[in-house]
Amino acid sequence: MPSQFFGLNIAASGLRAANAAMNTTANNISNTNTDGYSRQKVEQEAADALRVFTTYGCAGAGVDTVAIERIRDEFYDRRYRDNEKLYGEYSQKNYYQSLVEQYLDDNGETGFSTLFSRMQANLQSVMTAAGTTTTKATYVASMTAITDYFNTMSINLQNLQNDINLEIRSTCDAINSIAEEVASLNEQINIVEMTGTTANDLRDTRDLLIDHLSEYISVSVRETDVIDENDPERDTGATRYEIWVAGGQCLVDTYSYNKLVCVARDEDESINQNDITGLYNIKVARSNYEEGSGKFISNFDLDNANIGGKLYGLLQMRDGNNQKFFNGTSGAWNPLTHTMTVSVSNDYLKDMAQCTLPAQGVIQIGARSYEYTGWTYDGDSNYTFTLDDTDDETGRAVDFSRLQSRTYDTVNIGKSIDYQGVPYYQAQMNEWIRNFAREVNNITTTGYTSTGEDGCYMLTGDRTVSSNTSPAQYTFEELTTTNYGYYYLTADNFAVYSAMEHNSNILATKSDITEGDDEFGNMKKLGNMFNSKEIFRGATSGEFLDKILADASLNTSNADTMEKTYSALRNTIGNQRLSTSGVDEDEEAANLVKFQNAYTLSSKVVQTLTEMYDQLILNTGV
């Protein structure tokens, strides 16, 4: 038979349960607008019944408050984070592609189409008075305006690449900061939960950090229980919490975490001809990494399609080459000259107008990387690279023994990036410049000046570094003989021949030396070339902007559409998450009344039992 005070214990358990539920409801209401907060619920179950030796067998013992649990659906968490990585990627692409589009846009004053039309109009003026210095000077000045346009575009794109590069570093810093916070939270959560309680608020904070992390980089998490090997059945309360990013790179493993470290490339480590110096490679290092120590766990694969998030969008904008990169097959190795012959098959590698190779850099032959100090092209399908025989870091001789016994290894410089980023636009400008300069120079060098002198080339490039023995600009012989193309010309150094800028009378206006000074046959050839010669992607010279602006506009439009799509999905999935884990004010108001009534009823039971005990103890006589 149970104690006479058994009912009082039952009522007390009801009071405790109702009080816990009321407090939890109050906490939910207080955090209605708290970002990342998950609605909490008191888990209750009937207390173990008391066995009594009576006809009814067992007596109910009240209620047990088992736990206060978060209401959260991991399925929606995964969907939200998968969407965040795509939203982060396309938000970056949209922002930077729109800047490229703005740079290319013709405002009617300084845009390419305006300048090119002005140059053509000035060419017509030369035809009407080919022997007049003023008309020729005006025409040369209009051609200089075009070269200045490309110089400015090159500076804009290089500045843009630098901005993207800096944002890559800040993104890696943000990822590292989140990793450090999560590792610290993991320890705090385990300390709390090993006592038998659930660290709801700490778990909310951790999940919110993972939400933020998923916008920077693709994320997957895994949480497993820690087993006591001596007593596998015992619930330790501790868990192992892992974060994997970029499709397989461990970022956090419970209390330890790794860092993404940005290491600037040296000047001789460029991948593309127009890359700025100091673009970052990313390395993976321990949390105790010290800058400059060089102690890394591994390289972070920059062309990994699983990177996701803002980091992936930034890398594609910075390095995107539309899958045009140097690749071939190794051939003969000359141990005396330290030269390696590489055969190529892609058509764009056989056209120097499309060449993006830096003068020196890093070449991967098979599984190993070597530095090269120069290269030549035979005009057919073979490149010859001169490899550096000294390791810059150690000062020791490079071991080339592997190259002596191997041929037909895969050779790469850079990686295939399937996106039209800054390097793509730089390469497109260079291709137009080289083809345009070649056609113009072919005409001006075969004509004659108005005074009957041999014509000279008109378009060239400024040297990056000039010496006493080298002119400030590339000579016509250098442009036409070295590596069989106008490789030296880029948007960065594109210029009009300086002698012609100072003296426009050396412009070859005549095609027939026997005619008078007003003969303009050569100018007519130039005009016909401008209007009919297809020099760039099946288009004439003046249609350059149409082609490249179409690329930028399409890329911007696609990125904008995708950003809006994933932004809408972000809201939709976020609302679905809130329907499960968010605080509903109406529901909590109803719970408030429900638990108040439960508390009142339990109090009434206590009051009733008190009256019974008074009657039993004070008013019952024997």
Coordinates of C-alpha atoms in Angstrom, one line a residue:
M1 CA 0.0 0.0 0.0
P2 CA 1.5 3.4 -0.9
S3 CA 2.2 6.1 1.6
Q4 CA -0.6 8.5 2.7
F5 CA 1.6 11.3 1.3
F6 CA 2.1 9.6 -2.1
G7 CA -0.5 11.9 -3.7
L8 CA 1.5 14.9 -2.6
N9 CA 4.6 13.6 -4.4
I10 CA 2.5 13.1 -7.5
A11 CA 1.2 16.6 -7.4
A12 CA 4.7 18.0 -6.8
S13 CA 6.0 16.2 -9.9
G14 CA 3.1 17.9 -11.9
L15 CA 4.1 21.2 -10.5
R16 CA 7.7 20.7 -11.5
A17 CA 6.8 19.6 -15.0
A18 CA 4.4 22.5 -15.5
N19 CA 7.0 24.9 -14.2
A20 CA 9.7 23.6 -16.5
A21 CA 7.3 23.8 -19.5
M22 CA 6.3 27.4 -18.5
N23 CA 10.0 28.4 -18.2
T24 CA 10.7 26.8 -21.6
T25 CA 7.7 28.6 -23.2
A26 CA 9.0 31.9 -21.7
N27 CA 12.4 31.2 -23.2
N28 CA 10.9 30.5 -26.6
I29 CA 8.8 33.7 -26.5
S30 CA 11.9 35.7 -25.5
N31 CA 13.9 34.4 -28.5
T32 CA 11.2 34.8 -31.1
N33 CA 13.4 37.1 -33.2
T34 CA 16.8 35.5 -32.2
D35 CA 18.7 34.5 -35.4
G36 CA 19.5 30.8 -35.3
Y37 CA 17.4 30.0 -32.3
S38 CA 15.6 26.6 -32.3
R39 CA 12.3 26.2 -30.5
Q40 CA 12.6 24.1 -27.4
K41 CA 10.2 21.6 -26.0
V42 CA 10.0 19.9 -22.6
E43 CA 10.0 16.1 -23.0
Q44 CA 7.7 14.4 -20.4
E45 CA 6.9 10.9 -19.7
A46 CA 4.9 9.0 -17.0
A47 CA 6.9 8.1 -14.0
D48 CA 7.5 4.5 -13.2
A49 CA 4.4 3.1 -11.5
L50 CA 4.6 2.0 -7.9
R51 CA 3.8 -1.7 -7.4
V52 CA 1.3 -2.2 -4.6
F53 CA -0.1 -5.4 -3.3
T54 CA -3.7 -4.6 -3.9
T55 CA -6.4 -5.7 -6.4
Y56 CA -5.5 -2.9 -8.8
G57 CA -1.8 -3.9 -8.9
C58 CA 0.1 -0.7 -9.6
A59 CA -0.3 3.0 -8.7
G60 CA 0.7 5.8 -11.0
A61 CA 3.6 7.8 -9.7
G62 CA 3.2 11.1 -11.5
V63 CA 5.3 12.6 -14.3
D64 CA 9.0 12.8 -15.0
T65 CA 10.6 15.7 -16.9
V66 CA 13.1 13.8 -19.1
A67 CA 14.8 16.6 -21.1
I68 CA 14.4 19.9 -22.8
E69 CA 15.0 19.2 -26.5
R70 CA 15.5 21.4 -29.6
I71 CA 12.9 21.0 -32.4
R72 CA 15.0 20.9 -35.5
D73 CA 15.0 19.0 -38.8
E74 CA 18.4 18.0 -40.2
F75 CA 17.0 17.5 -43.6
Y76 CA 16.1 21.2 -44.0
D77 CA 19.5 22.1 -42.6
R78 CA 21.2 20.2 -45.4
R79 CA 18.9 21.7 -48.0
Y80 CA 19.5 25.2 -46.7
R81 CA 23.3 24.8 -46.6
D82 CA 23.4 23.2 -50.1
N83 CA 21.5 26.2 -51.4
E84 CA 23.7 28.6 -49.5
K85 CA 26.9 27.4 -51.3
L86 CA 25.2 28.0 -54.7
Y87 CA 23.9 31.4 -53.6
G88 CA 27.3 32.5 -52.4
E89 CA 29.0 31.3 -55.6
Y90 CA 26.6 33.2 -57.9
S91 CA 26.4 36.3 -55.8
Q92 CA 30.1 36.8 -56.3
K93 CA 30.0 36.0 -60.0
N94 CA 27.1 38.4 -60.5
Y95 CA 28.9 41.2 -58.7
Y96 CA 32.2 40.9 -60.5
Q97 CA 30.8 40.1 -64.0
S98 CA 28.7 43.2 -63.7
L99 CA 31.8 45.2 -63.1
V100 CA 33.4 43.7 -66.2
E101 CA 30.3 44.6 -68.2
Q102 CA 30.5 48.2 -66.9
Y103 CA 34.2 48.4 -68.0
L104 CA 33.3 47.3 -71.5
D105 CA 30.2 49.4 -71.9
D106 CA 30.5 52.1 -74.5
N107 CA 29.3 55.4 -73.0
G108 CA 29.5 57.2 -76.4
E109 CA 32.7 59.0 -75.5
T110 CA 35.5 56.7 -74.5
G111 CA 34.1 53.2 -75.4
F112 CA 35.7 51.0 -78.0
S113 CA 33.0 51.4 -80.7
T114 CA 33.1 55.2 -80.3
L115 CA 36.9 55.3 -80.6
F116 CA 37.0 52.9 -83.5
S117 CA 34.4 54.8 -85.4
R118 CA 36.3 58.0 -84.8
M119 CA 39.5 56.4 -86.0
Q120 CA 37.7 55.2 -89.2
A121 CA 36.4 58.7 -89.8
N122 CA 39.9 60.1 -89.4
L123 CA 41.1 57.6 -91.9
Q124 CA 38.6 58.9 -94.4
S125 CA 40.0 62.4 -93.8
V126 CA 43.5 61.1 -94.6
M127 CA 42.2 59.7 -97.9
T128 CA 40.9 63.2 -98.9
A129 CA 44.3 64.8 -98.1
A130 CA 46.9 62.1 -97.8
G131 CA 49.8 64.6 -98.1
T132 CA 48.6 66.8 -95.3
T133 CA 50.4 66.4 -92.0
T134 CA 47.4 67.5 -89.9
T135 CA 45.1 64.8 -91.2
K136 CA 47.7 62.1 -90.7
A137 CA 48.5 63.4 -87.1
T138 CA 44.8 63.3 -86.3
Y139 CA 44.5 59.7 -87.6
V140 CA 47.6 58.6 -85.6
A141 CA 46.2 60.2 -82.5
S142 CA 42.9 58.4 -82.9
M143 CA 44.8 55.1 -83.2
T144 CA 46.7 56.1 -80.0
A145 CA 43.3 56.6 -78.3
I146 CA 42.4 52.9 -79.2
T147 CA 45.7 51.6 -77.7
D148 CA 45.1 53.8 -74.6
Y149 CA 41.6 52.2 -74.3
F150 CA 43.1 48.7 -74.1
N151 CA 45.8 49.9 -71.7
T152 CA 43.0 51.2 -69.4
M153 CA 41.0 48.1 -69.8
S154 CA 44.0 46.0 -68.9
I155 CA 44.6 48.1 -65.7
N156 CA 40.9 47.8 -64.8
L157 CA 41.0 44.0 -65.2
Q158 CA 44.2 43.7 -63.3
N159 CA 42.8 45.9 -60.5
L160 CA 39.7 43.7 -60.5
Q161 CA 41.8 40.6 -60.3
N162 CA 43.7 42.1 -57.4
D163 CA 40.4 42.9 -55.6
I164 CA 39.2 39.3 -56.1
N165 CA 42.5 38.0 -54.9
L166 CA 42.2 40.1 -51.7
E167 CA 38.7 38.9 -51.1
I168 CA 39.8 35.3 -51.5
R169 CA 42.2 35.9 -48.6
S170 CA 39.5 37.5 -46.5
T171 CA 37.1 34.6 -47.3
C172 CA 39.8 32.1 -46.1
D173 CA 40.2 34.2 -42.9
A174 CA 36.5 34.1 -42.3
I175 CA 36.4 30.3 -42.8
N176 CA 39.3 29.9 -40.4
S177 CA 37.6 32.1 -37.8
I178 CA 34.4 30.0 -38.0
A179 CA 36.5 26.8 -37.8
E180 CA 38.2 28.1 -34.6
E181 CA 34.8 29.0 -33.0
V182 CA 33.2 25.7 -33.9
A183 CA 36.2 23.8 -32.3
S184 CA 35.8 25.8 -29.1
L185 CA 32.0 25.2 -29.1
N186 CA 32.5 21.5 -29.5
E187 CA 34.5 21.4 -26.3
Q188 CA 32.0 23.5 -24.4
I189 CA 29.1 21.3 -25.7
N190 CA 30.9 18.1 -24.6
I191 CA 31.6 19.5 -21.2
V192 CA 28.0 20.3 -20.7
E193 CA 26.5 17.1 -22.2
M194 CA 28.8 14.7 -20.4
T195 CA 26.9 15.7 -17.3
G196 CA 23.7 14.3 -18.8
T197 CA 22.1 17.6 -20.0
T198 CA 21.7 18.9 -23.6
A199 CA 23.5 22.1 -24.5
N200 CA 20.7 23.5 -26.7
D201 CA 21.8 27.1 -26.9
L202 CA 25.4 26.1 -27.7
R203 CA 24.2 23.8 -30.4
D204 CA 22.1 26.6 -31.9
T205 CA 25.2 28.8 -32.0
R206 CA 27.2 26.1 -33.7
D207 CA 24.5 25.4 -36.3
L208 CA 24.3 29.1 -37.1
L209 CA 28.0 29.2 -37.6
I210 CA 27.7 26.2 -40.0
D211 CA 25.0 28.1 -41.9
H212 CA 27.3 31.1 -42.3
L213 CA 30.2 28.8 -43.3
S214 CA 28.1 27.2 -46.1
E215 CA 27.9 30.5 -47.9
Y216 CA 31.7 30.6 -48.1
I217 CA 32.4 27.0 -49.0
S218 CA 30.5 23.7 -49.4
V219 CA 30.0 22.0 -46.1
S220 CA 29.1 18.6 -44.8
V221 CA 29.0 17.7 -41.1
R222 CA 29.1 14.4 -39.2
E223 CA 28.4 13.9 -35.5
T224 CA 29.0 10.5 -33.9
D225 CA 28.8 9.3 -30.3
V226 CA 32.0 8.7 -28.4
I227 CA 32.0 5.1 -27.1
D228 CA 33.6 4.0 -23.9
E229 CA 35.7 1.0 -24.9
N230 CA 35.6 -0.5 -21.4
D231 CA 31.8 -0.2 -21.2
P232 CA 30.3 0.2 -24.7
E233 CA 26.8 0.2 -23.3
R234 CA 27.4 3.4 -21.2
D235 CA 26.2 6.6 -22.6
T236 CA 29.2 9.0 -22.3
G237 CA 27.3 12.0 -23.5
A238 CA 30.3 13.1 -25.6
T239 CA 30.3 13.3 -29.4
R240 CA 32.8 13.6 -32.2
Y241 CA 31.9 16.5 -34.5
E242 CA 33.5 16.8 -37.9
I243 CA 33.2 19.4 -40.6
W244 CA 34.3 18.5 -44.2
V245 CA 34.6 21.2 -46.8
A246 CA 35.2 21.3 -50.6
G247 CA 34.0 17.8 -51.1
G248 CA 36.5 16.0 -48.8
Q249 CA 38.9 18.4 -46.9
C250 CA 38.7 18.1 -43.1
L251 CA 38.3 21.5 -41.6
V252 CA 37.2 20.6 -38.0
D253 CA 37.6 17.4 -36.0
T254 CA 36.0 18.0 -32.6
Y255 CA 38.5 20.1 -30.7
S256 CA 41.1 20.5 -33.5
Y257 CA 40.8 22.4 -36.7
N258 CA 42.8 23.2 -39.8
K259 CA 43.4 26.5 -41.6
L260 CA 43.2 27.6 -45.2
V261 CA 46.5 29.6 -45.6
C262 CA 46.9 32.0 -48.6
V263 CA 50.4 31.9 -50.0
A264 CA 51.3 34.5 -52.7
R265 CA 52.9 33.3 -55.9
D266 CA 56.3 34.7 -56.8
E267 CA 56.8 36.7 -59.9
D268 CA 58.2 33.6 -61.7
E269 CA 55.2 31.4 -60.7
S270 CA 52.6 33.1 -62.9
I271 CA 50.1 30.9 -64.8
N272 CA 48.8 33.4 -67.3
Q273 CA 50.7 36.1 -69.2
N274 CA 48.7 38.9 -67.8
D275 CA 48.2 37.7 -64.2
I276 CA 49.2 40.2 -61.5
T277 CA 52.1 39.2 -59.2
G278 CA 51.1 37.8 -55.9
L279 CA 48.0 35.8 -56.7
Y280 CA 47.3 33.4 -53.9
N281 CA 47.6 29.7 -53.8
I282 CA 45.8 28.1 -50.9
K283 CA 47.4 25.6 -48.5
V284 CA 45.9 23.5 -45.7
A285 CA 47.7 23.9 -42.4
R286 CA 47.3 23.0 -38.7
S287 CA 45.7 25.5 -36.4
N288 CA 49.0 26.3 -34.8
Y289 CA 50.5 27.3 -38.2
E290 CA 52.9 30.2 -38.1
E291 CA 53.2 32.4 -41.2
G292 CA 56.4 31.8 -43.1
S293 CA 57.0 28.4 -41.5
G294 CA 56.1 26.5 -44.7
K295 CA 54.6 23.6 -42.6
F296 CA 51.5 22.7 -44.6
I297 CA 49.4 19.5 -44.6
S298 CA 48.5 19.7 -48.2
N299 CA 47.7 21.9 -51.2
F300 CA 44.1 23.1 -51.6
D301 CA 43.0 22.2 -55.1
L302 CA 41.9 25.5 -56.7
D303 CA 40.1 23.8 -59.7
N304 CA 38.0 21.5 -57.5
A305 CA 34.4 21.8 -58.7
N306 CA 33.2 20.8 -55.2
I307 CA 34.6 23.9 -53.5
G308 CA 31.3 25.8 -53.7
G309 CA 30.3 29.0 -52.0
K310 CA 31.8 32.4 -52.3
L311 CA 35.3 31.0 -52.5
Y312 CA 34.5 29.0 -55.6
G313 CA 32.9 32.0 -57.3
L314 CA 35.9 34.1 -56.5
L315 CA 38.4 31.5 -57.7
Q316 CA 36.5 31.1 -61.0
M317 CA 36.4 34.9 -61.6
R318 CA 40.1 35.2 -60.8
D319 CA 41.4 32.2 -62.7
G320 CA 38.6 31.4 -65.2
N321 CA 40.2 30.6 -68.6
N322 CA 37.2 29.0 -70.4
Q323 CA 39.2 25.7 -70.4
K324 CA 42.0 27.2 -72.5
F325 CA 45.3 26.3 -70.8
F326 CA 48.6 24.9 -71.8
N327 CA 48.7 21.2 -72.0
G328 CA 50.6 18.7 -74.1
T329 CA 52.9 15.6 -74.1
S330 CA 56.5 15.6 -73.1
G331 CA 59.1 14.7 -75.7
A332 CA 62.9 14.7 -75.9
W333 CA 64.9 15.9 -72.9
N334 CA 68.3 17.5 -73.5
P335 CA 70.4 17.2 -70.4
L336 CA 73.1 19.6 -71.7
T337 CA 70.8 22.5 -72.3
H338 CA 68.1 21.5 -69.8
T339 CA 65.4 21.8 -72.4
M340 CA 62.3 19.8 -72.8
T341 CA 60.3 19.5 -76.0
V342 CA 56.5 19.4 -75.6
S343 CA 54.1 18.6 -78.4
V344 CA 50.6 20.1 -78.4
S345 CA 47.4 19.2 -80.3
N346 CA 44.9 21.9 -79.4
D347 CA 44.5 24.5 -82.2
Y348 CA 44.5 27.5 -79.8
L349 CA 48.0 26.4 -78.7
K350 CA 49.3 26.6 -82.2
D351 CA 48.1 30.2 -82.6
M352 CA 50.4 32.8 -81.0
A353 CA 47.6 35.3 -81.1
Q354 CA 45.8 33.2 -78.5
C355 CA 49.0 32.4 -76.4
T356 CA 48.7 33.1 -72.7
L357 CA 52.0 31.5 -71.5
P358 CA 54.0 33.7 -69.2
A359 CA 57.7 34.2 -70.2
Q360 CA 58.7 32.2 -67.1
G361 CA 56.7 30.1 -64.7
V362 CA 56.0 26.6 -63.3
I363 CA 55.4 23.6 -65.6
Q364 CA 54.1 20.3 -64.4
I365 CA 55.6 17.3 -66.2
G366 CA 54.0 14.1 -65.1
A367 CA 53.6 14.3 -61.3
R368 CA 56.4 16.8 -60.7
S369 CA 56.7 20.5 -61.1
Y370 CA 59.7 22.4 -62.4
E371 CA 60.4 26.1 -63.0
Y372 CA 61.1 27.2 -66.5
T373 CA 63.1 30.3 -67.5
G374 CA 62.0 30.6 -71.1
W375 CA 60.3 28.9 -74.0
T376 CA 60.2 28.9 -77.8
Y377 CA 57.7 27.7 -80.4
D378 CA 58.5 26.1 -83.7
G379 CA 55.5 27.4 -85.5
D380 CA 54.0 23.9 -85.9
S381 CA 53.1 21.9 -82.8
N382 CA 56.2 21.9 -80.6
Y383 CA 57.2 24.1 -77.7
T384 CA 60.7 23.9 -76.1
F385 CA 61.0 24.9 -72.5
T386 CA 64.3 25.7 -70.7
L387 CA 64.1 24.5 -67.1
D388 CA 65.8 26.2 -64.2
D389 CA 68.5 23.9 -62.9
T390 CA 68.7 25.5 -59.4
D391 CA 66.0 25.2 -56.7
D392 CA 65.3 28.7 -55.5
E393 CA 64.3 27.6 -52.0
T394 CA 67.2 25.3 -51.2
G395 CA 69.8 26.6 -53.6
R396 CA 70.5 23.0 -54.7
A397 CA 70.7 21.5 -58.1
V398 CA 67.4 20.2 -59.5
D399 CA 67.2 16.5 -60.0
F400 CA 66.3 15.9 -63.7
S401 CA 66.9 12.2 -63.7
R402 CA 63.2 11.4 -64.0
L403 CA 63.0 13.4 -67.3
Q404 CA 65.8 11.4 -68.9
S405 CA 64.0 8.1 -68.9
R406 CA 60.4 9.3 -69.5
T407 CA 58.6 10.6 -72.5
Y408 CA 54.9 11.0 -73.3
D409 CA 54.1 12.3 -69.8
T410 CA 51.3 14.8 -69.5
V411 CA 52.5 18.4 -69.4
N412 CA 50.4 21.2 -67.9
I413 CA 50.8 24.9 -67.0
G414 CA 47.9 25.9 -64.9
K415 CA 44.5 24.1 -64.9
S416 CA 41.4 24.0 -67.0
I417 CA 38.9 26.4 -65.4
D418 CA 35.5 26.1 -67.1
Y419 CA 34.5 29.7 -66.6
Q420 CA 35.0 33.0 -68.3
G421 CA 36.9 35.0 -65.7
V422 CA 39.4 37.8 -65.7
P423 CA 42.1 35.7 -67.6
Y424 CA 39.5 34.9 -70.3
Y425 CA 38.8 38.6 -71.0
Q426 CA 42.5 39.4 -70.9
A427 CA 43.2 36.7 -73.5
Q428 CA 40.3 37.9 -75.7
M429 CA 41.7 41.4 -75.8
N430 CA 45.2 40.1 -76.5
E431 CA 44.0 38.0 -79.4
W432 CA 42.2 41.0 -81.0
I433 CA 45.2 43.2 -80.4
R434 CA 47.7 40.8 -81.9
N435 CA 45.6 40.0 -85.0
F436 CA 44.7 43.7 -85.5
A437 CA 48.3 44.9 -85.1
R438 CA 49.5 42.2 -87.5
E439 CA 47.1 43.2 -90.2
V440 CA 47.7 46.9 -89.8
N441 CA 51.5 46.5 -89.8
N442 CA 51.4 44.2 -92.8
I443 CA 49.8 47.0 -94.7
T444 CA 51.8 50.0 -93.4
T445 CA 55.2 48.2 -93.9
T446 CA 54.4 47.5 -97.6
G447 CA 53.4 51.0 -98.5
Y448 CA 55.2 54.3 -98.9
T449 CA 55.1 57.7 -97.2
S450 CA 53.7 60.7 -99.1
T451 CA 57.3 61.6 -99.9
G452 CA 58.1 58.2 -101.3
E453 CA 60.0 56.6 -98.4
D454 CA 59.5 53.0 -97.3
G455 CA 56.7 52.6 -94.8
C456 CA 57.2 51.4 -91.3
Y457 CA 55.1 49.5 -88.8
M458 CA 52.5 51.4 -86.8
L459 CA 51.5 49.2 -83.8
T460 CA 53.8 47.7 -81.3
G461 CA 54.2 47.2 -77.5
D462 CA 56.1 49.0 -74.8
R463 CA 58.7 46.9 -73.1
T464 CA 58.2 46.3 -69.4
V465 CA 61.9 46.9 -68.7
S466 CA 64.0 48.7 -71.2
S467 CA 67.8 48.8 -71.2
N468 CA 70.5 50.9 -72.9
T469 CA 70.9 48.1 -75.5
S470 CA 67.1 47.6 -76.2
P471 CA 64.7 50.2 -77.5
A472 CA 61.7 51.2 -75.3
Q473 CA 59.4 49.4 -77.7
Y474 CA 59.4 46.1 -79.5
T475 CA 60.9 46.2 -83.0
F476 CA 59.0 45.0 -86.1
E477 CA 61.5 42.1 -86.4
E478 CA 60.8 41.0 -82.8
L479 CA 57.1 41.0 -83.4
T480 CA 57.2 39.1 -86.6
T481 CA 60.0 36.5 -86.0
T482 CA 60.1 35.7 -82.3
N483 CA 57.9 32.6 -81.7
Y484 CA 56.1 33.3 -85.0
G485 CA 53.7 35.8 -83.8
Y486 CA 52.9 39.0 -82.0
Y487 CA 53.2 37.3 -78.6
Y488 CA 54.8 40.3 -77.0
L489 CA 51.8 42.5 -77.6
T490 CA 49.2 42.6 -74.8
A491 CA 46.5 44.9 -73.7
D492 CA 48.8 46.1 -71.0
N493 CA 51.6 47.4 -73.4
F494 CA 49.8 48.0 -76.7
A495 CA 51.0 51.2 -78.2
V496 CA 51.5 53.2 -81.4
Y497 CA 55.1 53.2 -82.7
S498 CA 56.6 56.2 -80.8
A499 CA 58.4 57.6 -83.9
M500 CA 55.1 57.8 -85.7
E501 CA 53.4 59.5 -82.7
H502 CA 56.1 62.3 -82.9
N503 CA 56.2 62.4 -86.7
S504 CA 53.0 61.3 -88.5
N505 CA 54.6 61.9 -91.9
I506 CA 56.3 58.5 -91.7
L507 CA 52.8 56.9 -92.0
A508 CA 52.7 54.9 -95.2
T509 CA 49.7 56.4 -97.1
K510 CA 50.7 55.4 -100.7
S511 CA 50.6 52.0 -102.3
D512 CA 52.2 53.2 -105.5
I513 CA 55.5 55.0 -105.1
T514 CA 55.2 56.6 -108.6
E515 CA 52.1 58.5 -107.7
G516 CA 52.0 62.0 -106.0
D517 CA 51.9 62.7 -102.3
D518 CA 48.0 62.7 -102.2
E519 CA 47.8 59.1 -103.4
F520 CA 46.1 57.1 -100.6
G521 CA 46.1 53.5 -101.8
N522 CA 47.5 52.2 -98.6
M523 CA 44.9 54.0 -96.5
K524 CA 42.2 52.4 -98.7
K525 CA 43.7 49.0 -98.0
L526 CA 43.5 49.8 -94.3
G527 CA 39.8 50.9 -94.6
N528 CA 39.0 47.7 -96.5
M529 CA 40.7 45.6 -93.9
F530 CA 38.8 47.3 -91.1
N531 CA 35.5 46.7 -92.8
S532 CA 35.9 43.2 -94.3
K533 CA 38.8 41.3 -92.8
E534 CA 37.7 38.8 -90.2
I535 CA 40.4 39.0 -87.5
F536 CA 38.5 38.0 -84.3
R537 CA 36.1 35.2 -83.8
G538 CA 34.7 35.4 -87.4
A539 CA 34.1 39.2 -87.1
T540 CA 35.7 42.3 -88.4
S541 CA 37.9 44.6 -86.4
G542 CA 35.2 47.0 -85.3
E543 CA 33.0 44.2 -84.1
F544 CA 35.3 43.3 -81.2
L545 CA 33.1 45.0 -78.6
D546 CA 30.0 43.2 -79.8
K547 CA 31.7 39.8 -79.3
I548 CA 33.3 40.4 -75.9
L549 CA 30.5 42.5 -74.5
A550 CA 28.1 39.7 -75.5
D551 CA 30.2 37.3 -73.4
A552 CA 30.2 39.6 -70.4
S553 CA 26.5 40.4 -70.7
L554 CA 25.6 36.7 -71.0
N555 CA 27.7 35.8 -68.0
T556 CA 26.2 38.6 -66.0
S557 CA 22.7 37.7 -67.0
N558 CA 23.2 34.0 -66.1
A559 CA 24.8 34.9 -62.8
D560 CA 22.1 37.4 -61.9
T561 CA 19.4 34.8 -62.8
M562 CA 21.0 32.1 -60.7
E563 CA 21.5 34.5 -57.8
K564 CA 17.9 35.5 -57.8
T565 CA 16.8 31.8 -58.1
Y566 CA 18.9 30.7 -55.1
S567 CA 17.9 33.8 -53.2
A568 CA 14.3 32.8 -53.6
L569 CA 15.1 29.2 -52.6
R570 CA 17.0 30.6 -49.7
N571 CA 13.8 32.3 -48.4
T572 CA 11.6 29.3 -49.2
I573 CA 13.8 26.7 -47.5
G574 CA 14.4 29.2 -44.6
N575 CA 10.7 29.5 -44.1
Q576 CA 10.4 25.7 -44.2
R577 CA 13.0 25.5 -41.5
L578 CA 11.2 28.1 -39.5
S579 CA 8.0 26.2 -39.7
T580 CA 9.7 23.4 -37.8
S581 CA 12.3 25.0 -35.6
G582 CA 11.1 28.6 -35.5
V583 CA 9.0 30.1 -32.7
D584 CA 5.3 30.6 -33.5
E585 CA 3.9 33.3 -31.3
D586 CA 0.4 32.1 -31.4
E587 CA 1.4 28.5 -30.6
E588 CA 3.5 29.7 -27.7
A589 CA 0.6 31.8 -26.4
A590 CA -1.6 28.7 -26.4
N591 CA 1.1 26.7 -24.7
L592 CA 1.3 29.5 -22.0
V593 CA -2.3 29.0 -21.2
K594 CA -2.1 25.3 -21.3
F595 CA 0.9 25.0 -18.9
Q596 CA -0.7 27.7 -16.7
N597 CA -3.8 25.5 -16.4
A598 CA -1.6 22.4 -15.7
Y599 CA 0.3 24.3 -13.0
T600 CA -3.0 25.6 -11.5
L601 CA -4.5 22.1 -11.4
S602 CA -1.4 20.6 -9.8
S603 CA -1.6 23.4 -7.2
K604 CA -5.3 22.5 -6.6
V605 CA -4.3 18.9 -6.0
V606 CA -1.8 20.0 -3.4
Q607 CA -4.4 22.2 -1.8
T608 CA -7.0 19.4 -1.7
L609 CA -4.5 16.9 -0.3
T610 CA -3.5 19.5 2.4
E611 CA -7.1 19.7 3.5
M612 CA -7.3 15.9 3.6
Y613 CA -4.1 15.7 5.7
D614 CA -5.6 18.3 8.0
Q615 CA -8.7 16.3 8.4
L616 CA -6.7 13.1 8.9
I617 CA -4.2 14.5 11.4
L618 CA -6.2 17.1 13.3
N619 CA -9.8 16.0 13.2
T620 CA -9.7 12.3 13.3
G621 CA -9.9 10.9 16.8
V622 CA -9.5 7.4 18.0

